[in-house]
Coordinates of C-alpha atoms in Angstrom, one line a residue:
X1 CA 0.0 0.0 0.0
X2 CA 1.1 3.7 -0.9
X3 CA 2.4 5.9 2.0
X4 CA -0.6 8.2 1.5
X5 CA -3.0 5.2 2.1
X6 CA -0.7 3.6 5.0
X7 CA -1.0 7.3 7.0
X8 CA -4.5 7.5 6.1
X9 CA -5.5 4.0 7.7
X10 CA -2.8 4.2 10.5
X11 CA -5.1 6.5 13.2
X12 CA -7.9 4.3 12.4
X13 CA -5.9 1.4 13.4
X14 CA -4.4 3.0 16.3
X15 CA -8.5 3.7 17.7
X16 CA -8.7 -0.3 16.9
X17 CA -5.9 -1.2 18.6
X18 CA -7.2 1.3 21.6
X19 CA -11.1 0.8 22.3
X20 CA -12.3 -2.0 20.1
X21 CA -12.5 -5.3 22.3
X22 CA -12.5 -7.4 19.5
X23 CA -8.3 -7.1 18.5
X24 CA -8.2 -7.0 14.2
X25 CA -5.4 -8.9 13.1
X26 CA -4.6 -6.8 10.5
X27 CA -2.7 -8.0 7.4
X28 CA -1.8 -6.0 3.7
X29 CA -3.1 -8.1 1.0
X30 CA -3.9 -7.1 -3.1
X31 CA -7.0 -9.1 -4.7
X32 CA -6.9 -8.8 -8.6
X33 CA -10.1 -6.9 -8.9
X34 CA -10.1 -4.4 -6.2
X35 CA -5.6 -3.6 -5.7
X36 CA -4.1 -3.0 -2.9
X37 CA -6.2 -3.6 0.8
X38 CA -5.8 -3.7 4.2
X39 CA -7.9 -7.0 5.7
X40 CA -9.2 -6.9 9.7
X41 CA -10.0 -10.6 10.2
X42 CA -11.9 -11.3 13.7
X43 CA -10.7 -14.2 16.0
X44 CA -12.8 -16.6 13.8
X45 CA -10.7 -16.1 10.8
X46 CA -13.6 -14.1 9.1
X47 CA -12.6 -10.5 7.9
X48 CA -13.5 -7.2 5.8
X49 CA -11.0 -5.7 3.5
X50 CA -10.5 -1.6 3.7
X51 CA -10.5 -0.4 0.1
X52 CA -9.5 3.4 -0.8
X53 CA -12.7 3.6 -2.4
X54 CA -12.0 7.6 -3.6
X55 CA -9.5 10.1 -3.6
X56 CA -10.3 13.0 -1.9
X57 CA -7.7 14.7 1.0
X58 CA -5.9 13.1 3.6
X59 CA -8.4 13.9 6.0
X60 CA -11.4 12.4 3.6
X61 CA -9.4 8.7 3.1
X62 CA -9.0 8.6 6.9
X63 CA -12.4 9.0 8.1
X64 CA -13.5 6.9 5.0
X65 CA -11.0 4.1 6.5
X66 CA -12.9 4.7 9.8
X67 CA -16.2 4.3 8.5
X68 CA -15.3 0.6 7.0
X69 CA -13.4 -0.2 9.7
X70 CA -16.3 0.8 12.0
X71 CA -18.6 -1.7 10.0
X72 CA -15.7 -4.2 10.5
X73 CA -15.9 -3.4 14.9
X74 CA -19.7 -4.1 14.6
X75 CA -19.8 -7.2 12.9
X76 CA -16.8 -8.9 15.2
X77 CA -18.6 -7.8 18.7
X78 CA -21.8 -9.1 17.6
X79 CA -19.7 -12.4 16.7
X80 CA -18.1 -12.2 19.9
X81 CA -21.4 -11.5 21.7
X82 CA -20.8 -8.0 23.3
X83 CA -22.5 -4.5 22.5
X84 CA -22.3 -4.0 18.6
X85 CA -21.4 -0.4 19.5
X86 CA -17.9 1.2 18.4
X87 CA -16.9 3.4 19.4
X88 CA -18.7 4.4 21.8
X89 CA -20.3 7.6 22.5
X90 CA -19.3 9.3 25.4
X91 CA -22.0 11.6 25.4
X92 CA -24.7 9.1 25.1
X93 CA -22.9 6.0 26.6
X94 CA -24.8 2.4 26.0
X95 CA -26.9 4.3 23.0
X96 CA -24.9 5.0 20.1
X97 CA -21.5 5.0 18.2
X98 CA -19.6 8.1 17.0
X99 CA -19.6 8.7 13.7
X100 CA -16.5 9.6 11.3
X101 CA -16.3 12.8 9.1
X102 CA -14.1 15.5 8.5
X103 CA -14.2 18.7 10.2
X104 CA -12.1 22.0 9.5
X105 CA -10.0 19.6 7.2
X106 CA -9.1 17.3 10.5
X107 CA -10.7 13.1 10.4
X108 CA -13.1 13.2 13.4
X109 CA -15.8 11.1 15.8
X110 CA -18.4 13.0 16.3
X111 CA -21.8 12.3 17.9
X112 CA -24.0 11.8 15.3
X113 CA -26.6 13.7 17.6
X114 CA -25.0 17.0 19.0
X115 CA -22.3 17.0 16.0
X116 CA -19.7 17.7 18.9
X117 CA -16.0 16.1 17.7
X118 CA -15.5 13.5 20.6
X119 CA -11.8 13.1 19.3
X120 CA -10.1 13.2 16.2
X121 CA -9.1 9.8 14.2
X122 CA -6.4 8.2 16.0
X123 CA -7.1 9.9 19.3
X124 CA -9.5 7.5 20.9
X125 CA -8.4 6.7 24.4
X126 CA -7.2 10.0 24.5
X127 CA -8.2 13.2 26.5
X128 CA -11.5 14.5 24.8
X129 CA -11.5 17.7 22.6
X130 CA -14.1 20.1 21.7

């Protein structure tokens, strides 16, 4: 994978690595069709490939990373039988996950409810900024 793509997906992986209980194992792999991807398999051996599926800033390819990799978080704590919520709000704890976008050119959670940035990408675990 290009060094654009590789910083773009590192924060998301480091908020993974941080808050998610499932741990990805997280391997680089190319599949004919799509190129170059970054696969997050679950315990279980079943996985989701992160595609850079459009250009777009820095800022734009990491909170699209975030968004798949969210989907990815879901779907291994459902399999693992805990809350299918990551991450989690800490606004609204037990309801909802943050939600990735950009904001003043920076990859953010945000509550999908107040719109207030709960971190930036790769900041998860970290003190809270406004």
């Amino acid at each position: 994978m290009d060094e654009e793509l590789t910083a773009a997906l590192e924060p998301v992986l480091r908020d993974l690595r941080a808050t998610c209980a499932v741990p990805p194992v997280v391997r680089e792999e190319h599949d004919d069709a799509i190129g170059d991807l970054v696969m997050l398999y679950e315990p279980d051996g079943s996985g989701a490939g992160l595609v850079p599926r459009f250009g777009g800033s820095a800022a734009e390819r990491t909170a699209d990373f975030a968004d798949q990799a969210q989907d990815w978080a879901v779907e291994a704590l459902c399999a693992e039988l805990r809350p299918a919520v990551w991450p989690e709000c800490p606004e609204h704890p037990d309801s909802h996950p943050l939600a990735a976008g950009v904001v003043r050119g920076v990859a953010v959670w945000s509550c999908p409810r107040t719109r207030r940035v709960a971190a930036p990408v790769g900041g998860l675990g970290g003190p809270v900024t406004s």
